[in-house]
Short mmCIF file of N, CA and C in Angstrom, two decimals:
data_model
loop_
_atom_site.label_atom_id
_atom_site.label_comp_id
_atom_site.label_asym_id
_atom_site.label_seq_id
_atom_site.Cartn_x
_atom_site.Cartn_y
_atom_site.Cartn_z
N UNK M 378 -25.96 5.21 9.13
CA UNK M 378 -26.28 5.41 10.55
C UNK M 378 -27.41 4.48 10.94
N UNK M 379 -27.42 4.09 12.22
CA UNK M 379 -28.57 3.35 12.71
C UNK M 379 -29.01 3.93 14.04
N UNK M 380 -30.24 3.66 14.39
CA UNK M 380 -30.78 4.09 15.68
C UNK M 380 -31.87 3.11 16.10
N UNK M 381 -32.05 3.00 17.41
CA UNK M 381 -33.07 2.09 17.93
C UNK M 381 -33.28 2.39 19.41
N UNK M 382 -34.36 1.85 19.93
CA UNK M 382 -34.66 1.92 21.36
C UNK M 382 -34.70 0.48 21.88
N UNK M 383 -34.05 0.26 22.99
CA UNK M 383 -34.00 -1.08 23.58
C UNK M 383 -34.39 -0.99 25.06
N UNK M 384 -35.28 -1.89 25.46
CA UNK M 384 -35.70 -1.92 26.86
C UNK M 384 -35.65 -3.37 27.34
N UNK M 385 -34.90 -3.61 28.41
CA UNK M 385 -34.79 -4.95 28.97
C UNK M 385 -35.17 -4.94 30.43
N UNK M 386 -35.92 -5.95 30.82
CA UNK M 386 -36.27 -6.15 32.23
C UNK M 386 -35.82 -7.54 32.62
N UNK M 387 -35.09 -7.64 33.72
CA UNK M 387 -34.60 -8.93 34.19
C UNK M 387 -34.72 -8.99 35.69
N UNK M 388 -35.25 -10.11 36.19
CA UNK M 388 -35.23 -10.30 37.64
C UNK M 388 -34.92 -11.76 37.94
N UNK M 389 -34.39 -11.98 39.12
CA UNK M 389 -33.99 -13.34 39.50
C UNK M 389 -34.19 -13.54 40.99
N UNK M 390 -34.43 -14.78 41.35
CA UNK M 390 -34.43 -15.20 42.76
C UNK M 390 -33.51 -16.41 42.84
N UNK M 391 -32.78 -16.51 43.95
CA UNK M 391 -31.84 -17.62 44.05
C UNK M 391 -31.62 -17.99 45.51
N UNK M 392 -31.11 -19.19 45.69
CA UNK M 392 -30.68 -19.64 47.00
C UNK M 392 -29.31 -20.30 46.83
N UNK M 393 -28.46 -20.12 47.84
CA UNK M 393 -27.11 -20.68 47.82
C UNK M 393 -26.85 -21.22 49.22
N UNK M 394 -26.79 -22.52 49.36
CA UNK M 394 -26.78 -23.14 50.68
C UNK M 394 -25.63 -24.12 50.83
N UNK M 395 -25.28 -24.39 52.07
CA UNK M 395 -24.28 -25.41 52.36
C UNK M 395 -24.74 -26.21 53.58
N UNK M 396 -24.36 -27.46 53.61
CA UNK M 396 -24.72 -28.35 54.71
C UNK M 396 -23.50 -29.18 55.08
N UNK M 397 -23.10 -29.09 56.33
CA UNK M 397 -21.93 -29.83 56.79
C UNK M 397 -22.33 -31.26 57.13
N UNK M 398 -21.88 -32.20 56.32
CA UNK M 398 -22.19 -33.60 56.54
C UNK M 398 -21.36 -34.17 57.69
N UNK M 399 -20.07 -33.82 57.70
CA UNK M 399 -19.17 -34.20 58.79
C UNK M 399 -18.25 -32.99 59.04
N UNK M 400 -17.33 -33.13 59.96
CA UNK M 400 -16.38 -32.04 60.21
C UNK M 400 -15.51 -31.76 58.99
N UNK M 401 -15.34 -32.76 58.13
CA UNK M 401 -14.47 -32.60 56.97
C UNK M 401 -15.22 -32.45 55.65
N UNK M 402 -16.48 -32.84 55.62
CA UNK M 402 -17.23 -32.91 54.36
C UNK M 402 -18.41 -31.95 54.37
N UNK M 403 -18.47 -31.07 53.33
CA UNK M 403 -19.55 -30.09 53.22
C UNK M 403 -20.21 -30.22 51.85
N UNK M 404 -21.52 -30.26 51.84
CA UNK M 404 -22.30 -30.30 50.61
C UNK M 404 -22.79 -28.90 50.30
N UNK M 405 -22.63 -28.46 49.06
CA UNK M 405 -23.09 -27.13 48.65
C UNK M 405 -24.10 -27.27 47.52
N UNK M 406 -25.13 -26.45 47.55
CA UNK M 406 -26.16 -26.51 46.51
C UNK M 406 -26.81 -25.14 46.35
N UNK M 407 -27.25 -24.87 45.15
CA UNK M 407 -27.93 -23.62 44.87
C UNK M 407 -28.87 -23.75 43.69
N UNK M 408 -29.78 -22.79 43.59
CA UNK M 408 -30.74 -22.78 42.50
C UNK M 408 -31.09 -21.33 42.20
N UNK M 409 -31.17 -21.01 40.91
CA UNK M 409 -31.48 -19.64 40.50
C UNK M 409 -32.55 -19.66 39.41
N UNK M 410 -33.57 -18.83 39.58
CA UNK M 410 -34.59 -18.65 38.54
C UNK M 410 -34.45 -17.23 38.00
N UNK M 411 -34.39 -17.11 36.66
CA UNK M 411 -34.24 -15.81 36.01
C UNK M 411 -35.35 -15.62 34.98
N UNK M 412 -35.92 -14.43 34.96
CA UNK M 412 -36.93 -14.06 33.98
C UNK M 412 -36.44 -12.82 33.23
N UNK M 413 -36.38 -12.91 31.91
CA UNK M 413 -35.93 -11.80 31.07
C UNK M 413 -37.01 -11.43 30.05
N UNK M 414 -37.21 -10.14 29.89
CA UNK M 414 -38.07 -9.62 28.83
C UNK M 414 -37.30 -8.51 28.12
N UNK M 415 -37.36 -8.49 26.80
CA UNK M 415 -36.63 -7.46 26.05
C UNK M 415 -37.43 -7.05 24.81
N UNK M 416 -37.38 -5.75 24.54
CA UNK M 416 -38.03 -5.21 23.34
C UNK M 416 -37.07 -4.27 22.63
N UNK M 417 -37.01 -4.42 21.34
CA UNK M 417 -36.25 -3.54 20.47
C UNK M 417 -37.26 -2.87 19.55
N UNK M 418 -37.34 -1.55 19.60
CA UNK M 418 -38.32 -0.83 18.79
C UNK M 418 -37.64 0.28 18.01
N UNK M 419 -38.30 0.70 16.95
CA UNK M 419 -37.82 1.84 16.18
C UNK M 419 -36.47 1.63 15.52
N UNK M 420 -36.13 0.38 15.19
CA UNK M 420 -34.82 0.14 14.57
C UNK M 420 -34.84 0.67 13.14
N UNK M 421 -33.83 1.48 12.84
CA UNK M 421 -33.72 2.11 11.52
C UNK M 421 -32.25 2.23 11.17
N UNK M 422 -31.88 1.77 9.97
CA UNK M 422 -30.53 1.98 9.46
C UNK M 422 -30.65 2.62 8.08
N UNK M 423 -29.96 3.75 7.93
CA UNK M 423 -30.06 4.50 6.68
C UNK M 423 -28.68 4.75 6.09
N UNK M 424 -28.64 4.76 4.77
CA UNK M 424 -27.43 5.19 4.06
C UNK M 424 -27.57 6.69 3.79
N UNK M 425 -26.55 7.43 4.20
CA UNK M 425 -26.59 8.89 4.09
C UNK M 425 -25.54 9.34 3.08
N UNK M 426 -25.90 10.25 2.20
CA UNK M 426 -24.96 10.80 1.23
C UNK M 426 -24.02 11.81 1.87
N UNK M 427 -23.01 12.23 1.13
CA UNK M 427 -22.05 13.20 1.65
C UNK M 427 -22.70 14.55 1.94
N UNK M 428 -23.85 14.79 1.32
CA UNK M 428 -24.57 16.04 1.56
C UNK M 428 -25.54 15.93 2.72
N UNK M 429 -25.53 14.76 3.42
CA UNK M 429 -26.41 14.57 4.58
C UNK M 429 -27.81 14.13 4.23
N UNK M 430 -28.07 13.87 2.96
CA UNK M 430 -29.41 13.46 2.52
C UNK M 430 -29.49 11.93 2.54
N UNK M 431 -30.63 11.40 3.00
CA UNK M 431 -30.83 9.95 3.06
C UNK M 431 -30.94 9.39 1.65
N UNK M 432 -30.12 8.37 1.37
CA UNK M 432 -30.12 7.73 0.06
C UNK M 432 -30.98 6.47 0.06
N UNK M 433 -30.87 5.67 1.14
CA UNK M 433 -31.58 4.38 1.15
C UNK M 433 -31.92 3.98 2.58
N UNK M 434 -33.01 3.22 2.68
CA UNK M 434 -33.38 2.57 3.93
C UNK M 434 -32.80 1.16 3.88
N UNK M 435 -31.72 0.92 4.64
CA UNK M 435 -31.03 -0.37 4.59
C UNK M 435 -31.71 -1.41 5.47
N UNK M 436 -32.15 -1.02 6.66
CA UNK M 436 -32.89 -1.90 7.57
C UNK M 436 -34.04 -1.08 8.14
N UNK M 437 -35.29 -1.51 7.93
CA UNK M 437 -35.70 -2.83 7.45
C UNK M 437 -35.60 -3.07 5.95
N UNK M 438 -35.12 -2.10 5.20
CA UNK M 438 -34.94 -2.33 3.77
C UNK M 438 -36.15 -1.94 2.94
N UNK M 439 -36.88 -0.93 3.37
CA UNK M 439 -38.07 -0.47 2.64
C UNK M 439 -37.63 0.48 1.53
N UNK M 440 -37.86 0.13 0.26
CA UNK M 440 -37.41 1.01 -0.84
C UNK M 440 -38.28 2.26 -0.99
N UNK M 441 -39.50 2.23 -0.45
CA UNK M 441 -40.41 3.37 -0.62
C UNK M 441 -40.35 4.35 0.54
N UNK M 442 -40.30 3.81 1.78
CA UNK M 442 -40.31 4.65 2.98
C UNK M 442 -38.90 4.67 3.57
N UNK M 443 -38.18 5.77 3.38
CA UNK M 443 -36.80 5.87 3.84
C UNK M 443 -36.69 5.99 5.36
N UNK M 444 -37.82 6.19 6.05
CA UNK M 444 -37.83 6.30 7.51
C UNK M 444 -38.56 5.13 8.16
N UNK M 445 -38.79 4.06 7.41
CA UNK M 445 -39.47 2.88 7.97
C UNK M 445 -38.62 2.26 9.07
N UNK M 446 -39.26 1.72 10.09
CA UNK M 446 -38.56 1.09 11.22
C UNK M 446 -39.08 -0.33 11.43
N UNK M 447 -38.38 -1.06 12.26
CA UNK M 447 -38.79 -2.41 12.61
C UNK M 447 -38.41 -2.68 14.06
N UNK M 448 -38.74 -3.87 14.55
CA UNK M 448 -38.43 -4.19 15.95
C UNK M 448 -38.40 -5.69 16.18
N UNK M 449 -38.01 -6.05 17.38
CA UNK M 449 -37.91 -7.45 17.81
C UNK M 449 -38.27 -7.52 19.30
N UNK M 450 -38.57 -8.73 19.78
CA UNK M 450 -38.81 -8.91 21.22
C UNK M 450 -38.59 -10.37 21.59
N UNK M 451 -38.35 -10.61 22.88
CA UNK M 451 -38.28 -11.98 23.38
C UNK M 451 -38.55 -11.99 24.88
N UNK M 452 -38.99 -13.16 25.35
CA UNK M 452 -39.19 -13.42 26.78
C UNK M 452 -38.57 -14.77 27.09
N UNK M 453 -37.81 -14.85 28.17
CA UNK M 453 -37.11 -16.08 28.52
C UNK M 453 -37.20 -16.33 30.01
N UNK M 454 -37.41 -17.60 30.38
CA UNK M 454 -37.32 -18.06 31.76
C UNK M 454 -36.22 -19.12 31.85
N UNK M 455 -35.46 -19.09 32.93
CA UNK M 455 -34.36 -20.05 33.07
C UNK M 455 -34.22 -20.48 34.52
N UNK M 456 -33.96 -21.77 34.71
CA UNK M 456 -33.64 -22.31 36.03
C UNK M 456 -32.24 -22.91 35.96
N UNK M 457 -31.34 -22.44 36.83
CA UNK M 457 -29.95 -22.88 36.81
C UNK M 457 -29.56 -23.45 38.18
N UNK M 458 -29.11 -24.72 38.21
CA UNK M 458 -28.70 -25.32 39.47
C UNK M 458 -27.19 -25.25 39.69
N UNK M 459 -26.80 -25.48 40.92
CA UNK M 459 -25.38 -25.59 41.28
C UNK M 459 -25.27 -26.62 42.40
N UNK M 460 -24.28 -27.49 42.30
CA UNK M 460 -24.06 -28.46 43.37
C UNK M 460 -22.56 -28.72 43.48
N UNK M 461 -22.10 -28.94 44.69
CA UNK M 461 -20.68 -29.19 44.88
C UNK M 461 -20.42 -29.85 46.21
N UNK M 462 -19.22 -30.36 46.36
CA UNK M 462 -18.82 -30.99 47.60
C UNK M 462 -17.40 -30.56 47.94
N UNK M 463 -17.18 -30.23 49.20
CA UNK M 463 -15.87 -29.82 49.70
C UNK M 463 -15.39 -30.84 50.72
N UNK M 464 -14.12 -31.17 50.63
CA UNK M 464 -13.50 -32.07 51.61
C UNK M 464 -12.26 -31.38 52.17
N UNK M 465 -12.28 -31.14 53.48
CA UNK M 465 -11.14 -30.50 54.14
C UNK M 465 -10.29 -31.59 54.79
N UNK M 466 -9.02 -31.64 54.41
CA UNK M 466 -8.13 -32.69 54.94
C UNK M 466 -7.75 -32.38 56.38
N UNK M 467 -7.13 -33.34 57.00
CA UNK M 467 -6.73 -33.18 58.40
C UNK M 467 -5.71 -32.07 58.60
N UNK M 468 -4.99 -31.71 57.55
CA UNK M 468 -4.00 -30.63 57.67
C UNK M 468 -4.54 -29.29 57.15
N UNK M 469 -5.83 -29.25 56.82
CA UNK M 469 -6.47 -27.99 56.45
C UNK M 469 -6.52 -27.67 54.98
N UNK M 470 -6.08 -28.58 54.12
CA UNK M 470 -6.19 -28.35 52.68
C UNK M 470 -7.59 -28.69 52.20
N UNK M 471 -7.96 -28.15 51.05
CA UNK M 471 -9.31 -28.30 50.54
C UNK M 471 -9.31 -29.02 49.20
N UNK M 472 -10.12 -30.06 49.07
CA UNK M 472 -10.40 -30.72 47.80
C UNK M 472 -11.87 -30.46 47.48
N UNK M 473 -12.16 -30.15 46.23
CA UNK M 473 -13.56 -29.82 45.90
C UNK M 473 -13.92 -30.29 44.50
N UNK M 474 -15.21 -30.46 44.30
CA UNK M 474 -15.77 -30.77 42.99
C UNK M 474 -17.09 -30.02 42.86
N UNK M 475 -17.32 -29.38 41.70
CA UNK M 475 -18.54 -28.61 41.52
C UNK M 475 -19.13 -28.83 40.13
N UNK M 476 -20.45 -28.70 40.08
CA UNK M 476 -21.17 -28.61 38.81
C UNK M 476 -22.09 -27.39 38.93
N UNK M 477 -22.09 -26.55 37.91
CA UNK M 477 -23.00 -25.42 37.91
C UNK M 477 -23.45 -25.12 36.49
N UNK M 478 -24.59 -24.50 36.38
CA UNK M 478 -25.08 -24.10 35.07
C UNK M 478 -25.17 -22.58 35.04
N UNK M 479 -24.57 -21.99 34.02
CA UNK M 479 -24.63 -20.55 33.82
C UNK M 479 -25.62 -20.21 32.72
N UNK M 480 -26.10 -18.98 32.76
CA UNK M 480 -27.14 -18.55 31.82
C UNK M 480 -26.85 -17.12 31.37
N UNK M 481 -27.04 -16.90 30.09
CA UNK M 481 -26.95 -15.55 29.52
C UNK M 481 -28.18 -15.35 28.65
N UNK M 482 -28.94 -14.30 28.94
CA UNK M 482 -30.18 -14.05 28.21
C UNK M 482 -29.94 -13.77 26.74
N UNK M 483 -30.99 -13.82 25.96
CA UNK M 483 -30.92 -13.53 24.54
C UNK M 483 -30.47 -12.10 24.28
N UNK M 484 -30.13 -11.80 23.04
CA UNK M 484 -29.61 -10.48 22.68
C UNK M 484 -30.10 -10.06 21.31
N UNK M 485 -30.09 -8.75 21.10
CA UNK M 485 -30.32 -8.18 19.77
C UNK M 485 -28.98 -7.72 19.21
N UNK M 486 -28.87 -7.71 17.91
CA UNK M 486 -27.64 -7.24 17.28
C UNK M 486 -27.74 -5.74 17.00
N UNK M 487 -27.21 -4.94 17.94
CA UNK M 487 -27.22 -3.50 17.76
C UNK M 487 -26.20 -3.01 16.74
N UNK M 488 -25.35 -3.92 16.23
CA UNK M 488 -24.36 -3.55 15.23
C UNK M 488 -24.87 -3.73 13.80
N UNK M 489 -26.17 -3.96 13.66
CA UNK M 489 -26.73 -4.14 12.32
C UNK M 489 -26.74 -2.81 11.58
N UNK M 490 -26.16 -2.79 10.39
CA UNK M 490 -26.11 -1.55 9.61
C UNK M 490 -26.54 -1.72 8.16
N UNK M 491 -26.12 -2.82 7.52
CA UNK M 491 -26.16 -2.86 6.06
C UNK M 491 -27.26 -3.72 5.45
N UNK M 492 -27.63 -4.83 6.11
CA UNK M 492 -28.58 -5.77 5.53
C UNK M 492 -29.62 -6.18 6.57
N UNK M 493 -30.87 -6.39 6.16
CA UNK M 493 -31.91 -6.76 7.13
C UNK M 493 -31.59 -8.01 7.93
N UNK M 494 -30.88 -9.00 7.33
CA UNK M 494 -30.57 -10.22 8.06
C UNK M 494 -29.58 -10.00 9.20
N UNK M 495 -28.91 -8.84 9.23
CA UNK M 495 -28.02 -8.53 10.35
C UNK M 495 -28.79 -8.23 11.63
N UNK M 496 -30.03 -7.81 11.50
CA UNK M 496 -30.84 -7.50 12.68
C UNK M 496 -31.40 -8.81 13.24
N UNK M 497 -30.52 -9.56 13.89
CA UNK M 497 -30.89 -10.88 14.39
C UNK M 497 -31.13 -10.84 15.91
N UNK M 498 -31.82 -11.85 16.37
CA UNK M 498 -32.08 -12.03 17.80
C UNK M 498 -31.61 -13.42 18.18
N UNK M 499 -30.83 -13.53 19.24
CA UNK M 499 -30.33 -14.84 19.64
C UNK M 499 -31.18 -15.43 20.75
N UNK M 500 -31.14 -16.75 20.81
CA UNK M 500 -31.73 -17.45 21.95
C UNK M 500 -30.79 -17.32 23.14
N UNK M 501 -31.29 -17.66 24.32
CA UNK M 501 -30.44 -17.59 25.50
C UNK M 501 -29.33 -18.63 25.42
N UNK M 502 -28.22 -18.33 26.06
CA UNK M 502 -27.01 -19.17 26.06
C UNK M 502 -26.88 -19.82 27.44
N UNK M 503 -26.50 -21.10 27.47
CA UNK M 503 -26.25 -21.76 28.74
C UNK M 503 -24.89 -22.45 28.70
N UNK M 504 -24.31 -22.62 29.87
CA UNK M 504 -23.05 -23.36 29.98
C UNK M 504 -23.13 -24.26 31.20
N UNK M 505 -22.81 -25.53 31.00
CA UNK M 505 -22.66 -26.46 32.11
C UNK M 505 -21.18 -26.54 32.45
N UNK M 506 -20.84 -26.17 33.67
CA UNK M 506 -19.44 -26.06 34.08
C UNK M 506 -19.12 -27.13 35.13
N UNK M 507 -18.08 -27.92 34.85
CA UNK M 507 -17.62 -28.96 35.77
C UNK M 507 -16.20 -28.60 36.20
N UNK M 508 -15.93 -28.71 37.50
CA UNK M 508 -14.59 -28.36 37.98
C UNK M 508 -14.21 -29.24 39.16
N UNK M 509 -12.96 -29.68 39.14
CA UNK M 509 -12.37 -30.43 40.26
C UNK M 509 -11.06 -29.73 40.60
N UNK M 510 -10.83 -29.50 41.89
CA UNK M 510 -9.61 -28.79 42.24
C UNK M 510 -9.21 -28.96 43.68
N UNK M 511 -8.13 -28.31 44.03
CA UNK M 511 -7.64 -28.34 45.41
C UNK M 511 -6.98 -27.02 45.75
N UNK M 512 -7.03 -26.66 47.03
CA UNK M 512 -6.38 -25.46 47.55
C UNK M 512 -5.56 -25.90 48.75
N UNK M 513 -4.25 -25.62 48.68
CA UNK M 513 -3.34 -26.19 49.66
C UNK M 513 -2.39 -25.13 50.21
N UNK M 514 -2.11 -25.23 51.50
CA UNK M 514 -1.05 -24.44 52.11
C UNK M 514 -0.03 -25.41 52.69
N UNK M 515 1.25 -25.11 52.44
CA UNK M 515 2.32 -26.02 52.83
C UNK M 515 3.42 -25.24 53.57
N UNK M 516 4.28 -25.98 54.26
CA UNK M 516 5.46 -25.42 54.92
C UNK M 516 5.11 -24.24 55.83
N UNK M 517 4.17 -24.52 56.74
CA UNK M 517 3.77 -23.52 57.74
C UNK M 517 3.26 -22.25 57.05
N UNK M 518 2.42 -22.46 56.02
CA UNK M 518 1.77 -21.39 55.25
C UNK M 518 2.74 -20.53 54.42
N UNK M 519 3.94 -21.03 54.20
CA UNK M 519 4.89 -20.29 53.38
C UNK M 519 4.66 -20.55 51.88
N UNK M 520 3.90 -21.59 51.56
CA UNK M 520 3.64 -21.92 50.15
C UNK M 520 2.16 -22.23 49.97
N UNK M 521 1.56 -21.58 48.97
CA UNK M 521 0.17 -21.87 48.58
C UNK M 521 0.22 -22.53 47.20
N UNK M 522 -0.49 -23.62 47.07
CA UNK M 522 -0.53 -24.36 45.82
C UNK M 522 -1.98 -24.70 45.51
N UNK M 523 -2.53 -24.06 44.49
CA UNK M 523 -3.92 -24.27 44.10
C UNK M 523 -3.98 -24.74 42.65
N UNK M 524 -4.82 -25.71 42.40
CA UNK M 524 -4.94 -26.22 41.04
C UNK M 524 -6.35 -26.67 40.75
N UNK M 525 -6.72 -26.68 39.46
CA UNK M 525 -8.06 -27.12 39.06
C UNK M 525 -8.02 -27.59 37.62
N UNK M 526 -8.92 -28.49 37.30
CA UNK M 526 -9.21 -28.84 35.91
C UNK M 526 -10.69 -28.58 35.69
N UNK M 527 -11.04 -28.13 34.49
CA UNK M 527 -12.44 -27.76 34.27
C UNK M 527 -12.86 -28.10 32.84
N UNK M 528 -14.16 -28.18 32.67
CA UNK M 528 -14.78 -28.48 31.38
C UNK M 528 -16.06 -27.66 31.28
N UNK M 529 -16.18 -26.86 30.22
CA UNK M 529 -17.36 -26.04 29.99
C UNK M 529 -18.08 -26.55 28.74
N UNK M 530 -19.34 -26.83 28.87
CA UNK M 530 -20.17 -27.33 27.78
C UNK M 530 -21.23 -26.27 27.46
N UNK M 531 -21.01 -25.53 26.36
CA UNK M 531 -21.92 -24.45 25.98
C UNK M 531 -23.01 -24.95 25.04
N UNK M 532 -24.20 -24.40 25.22
CA UNK M 532 -25.30 -24.59 24.27
C UNK M 532 -25.79 -23.21 23.84
N UNK M 533 -25.91 -23.03 22.53
CA UNK M 533 -26.38 -21.77 21.95
C UNK M 533 -25.50 -20.58 22.32
N UNK M 534 -24.18 -20.77 22.33
CA UNK M 534 -23.27 -19.66 22.63
C UNK M 534 -23.45 -18.56 21.58
N UNK M 535 -23.45 -17.31 22.03
CA UNK M 535 -23.73 -16.17 21.15
C UNK M 535 -22.44 -15.64 20.52
N UNK M 536 -22.47 -15.47 19.20
CA UNK M 536 -21.31 -14.97 18.46
C UNK M 536 -21.76 -14.10 17.30
N UNK M 537 -20.91 -13.14 16.93
CA UNK M 537 -21.11 -12.42 15.68
C UNK M 537 -20.54 -13.28 14.56
N UNK M 538 -21.34 -13.54 13.55
CA UNK M 538 -20.93 -14.35 12.41
C UNK M 538 -20.69 -13.41 11.22
N UNK M 539 -19.91 -13.86 10.26
CA UNK M 539 -19.69 -13.09 9.04
C UNK M 539 -20.03 -13.98 7.85
N UNK M 540 -20.99 -13.56 7.06
CA UNK M 540 -21.37 -14.29 5.85
C UNK M 540 -20.38 -13.94 4.75
N UNK M 541 -19.56 -14.90 4.27
CA UNK M 541 -18.55 -14.57 3.25
C UNK M 541 -19.15 -14.15 1.91
N UNK M 542 -20.40 -14.50 1.67
CA UNK M 542 -21.02 -14.16 0.39
C UNK M 542 -21.57 -12.74 0.35
N UNK M 543 -22.14 -12.28 1.48
CA UNK M 543 -22.79 -10.97 1.48
C UNK M 543 -22.08 -9.95 2.37
N UNK M 544 -21.20 -10.41 3.26
CA UNK M 544 -20.56 -9.51 4.21
C UNK M 544 -21.43 -9.20 5.41
N UNK M 545 -22.64 -9.77 5.46
CA UNK M 545 -23.53 -9.54 6.60
C UNK M 545 -22.91 -10.09 7.88
N UNK M 546 -23.17 -9.40 9.00
CA UNK M 546 -22.61 -9.80 10.28
C UNK M 546 -23.73 -9.96 11.32
N UNK M 547 -24.52 -11.03 11.20
CA UNK M 547 -25.59 -11.25 12.17
C UNK M 547 -25.06 -11.83 13.48
N UNK M 548 -25.81 -11.62 14.54
CA UNK M 548 -25.54 -12.26 15.82
C UNK M 548 -26.23 -13.62 15.78
N UNK M 549 -25.48 -14.70 16.05
CA UNK M 549 -26.01 -16.06 15.89
C UNK M 549 -25.74 -16.88 17.15
N UNK M 550 -26.42 -18.03 17.21
CA UNK M 550 -26.16 -19.02 18.25
C UNK M 550 -25.35 -20.17 17.66
N UNK M 551 -24.24 -20.54 18.29
CA UNK M 551 -23.54 -21.76 17.95
C UNK M 551 -24.20 -22.89 18.72
N UNK M 552 -24.67 -23.94 18.07
CA UNK M 552 -25.40 -24.99 18.78
C UNK M 552 -24.59 -25.61 19.92
N UNK M 553 -23.29 -25.83 19.70
CA UNK M 553 -22.49 -26.55 20.69
C UNK M 553 -21.05 -26.07 20.63
N UNK M 554 -20.48 -25.75 21.77
CA UNK M 554 -19.05 -25.46 21.85
C UNK M 554 -18.55 -25.90 23.22
N UNK M 555 -17.27 -26.23 23.28
CA UNK M 555 -16.71 -26.78 24.51
C UNK M 555 -15.36 -26.15 24.81
N UNK M 556 -15.06 -26.07 26.10
CA UNK M 556 -13.75 -25.61 26.56
C UNK M 556 -13.23 -26.60 27.58
N UNK M 557 -12.00 -27.04 27.38
CA UNK M 557 -11.30 -27.88 28.35
C UNK M 557 -10.13 -27.05 28.89
N UNK M 558 -9.87 -27.16 30.18
CA UNK M 558 -8.77 -26.36 30.68
C UNK M 558 -8.27 -26.81 32.04
N UNK M 559 -7.17 -26.21 32.43
CA UNK M 559 -6.56 -26.45 33.73
C UNK M 559 -5.85 -25.19 34.16
N UNK M 560 -5.74 -25.02 35.45
CA UNK M 560 -5.00 -23.86 35.96
C UNK M 560 -4.22 -24.26 37.20
N UNK M 561 -3.12 -23.57 37.37
CA UNK M 561 -2.25 -23.83 38.52
C UNK M 561 -1.78 -22.49 39.06
N UNK M 562 -1.91 -22.31 40.35
CA UNK M 562 -1.50 -21.07 40.99
C UNK M 562 -0.56 -21.41 42.14
N UNK M 563 0.60 -20.75 42.15
CA UNK M 563 1.60 -20.98 43.19
C UNK M 563 1.97 -19.63 43.80
N UNK M 564 1.98 -19.56 45.11
CA UNK M 564 2.40 -18.35 45.80
C UNK M 564 3.32 -18.75 46.94
N UNK M 565 4.48 -18.12 46.98
CA UNK M 565 5.45 -18.41 48.03
C UNK M 565 5.71 -17.16 48.86
N UNK M 566 5.92 -17.37 50.17
CA UNK M 566 6.24 -16.28 51.07
C UNK M 566 7.54 -16.64 51.80
N UNK M 567 8.69 -16.45 51.13
CA UNK M 567 9.97 -16.81 51.76
C UNK M 567 10.30 -15.92 52.94
N UNK M 568 9.80 -14.66 52.90
CA UNK M 568 9.99 -13.72 54.00
C UNK M 568 8.63 -13.13 54.36
N UNK M 569 8.48 -12.65 55.56
CA UNK M 569 7.19 -12.11 55.97
C UNK M 569 6.80 -10.88 55.16
N UNK M 570 7.75 -10.20 54.57
CA UNK M 570 7.48 -8.99 53.79
C UNK M 570 7.52 -9.23 52.28
N UNK M 571 7.69 -10.48 51.87
CA UNK M 571 7.84 -10.78 50.44
C UNK M 571 6.90 -11.91 50.04
N UNK M 572 6.09 -11.67 48.99
CA UNK M 572 5.21 -12.71 48.43
C UNK M 572 5.47 -12.82 46.94
N UNK M 573 5.77 -14.02 46.49
CA UNK M 573 6.04 -14.28 45.07
C UNK M 573 4.93 -15.17 44.55
N UNK M 574 4.31 -14.77 43.44
CA UNK M 574 3.19 -15.56 42.91
C UNK M 574 3.34 -15.73 41.41
#
């Protein structure tokens, strides 16, 4: 069994703005500041016998004090920007391109049970997201055709790892990971009462 107390405080301020450069061209921009504080206290993992008696202190792993506890903490500040441009064609379709940065605060591994190294703390995770796409209506709005291509560049993505030698499952940061993708959405309205997507 394990037990712990966790307290997190997070606040953010942001702005999300747009500026029409011309009747067809709009510039979009945003900025977000996030502050995170987190404390993990009283973490204890014990091995319990079938009779309900404590056999061992697994985390923090104190062989003498079966009720010994441990803790972790972190503080993080992050600034994340967003910028994009929209172009509306003469027939009302939309072409767009965006760049944004996403942020995920650090974490504690509440699934730690067996080994002290499982009680890990991760750094914050960020993703730089690039997307180009279009949103189109055709044939007097009877057909919607939307498509996009995107690329996500992660830094310090958070994952549960498994050590093949010990079986430990710490929460870790992957230094770099990437996602490439595309999506296509089609919706047709052949009748006023029927929509196929």
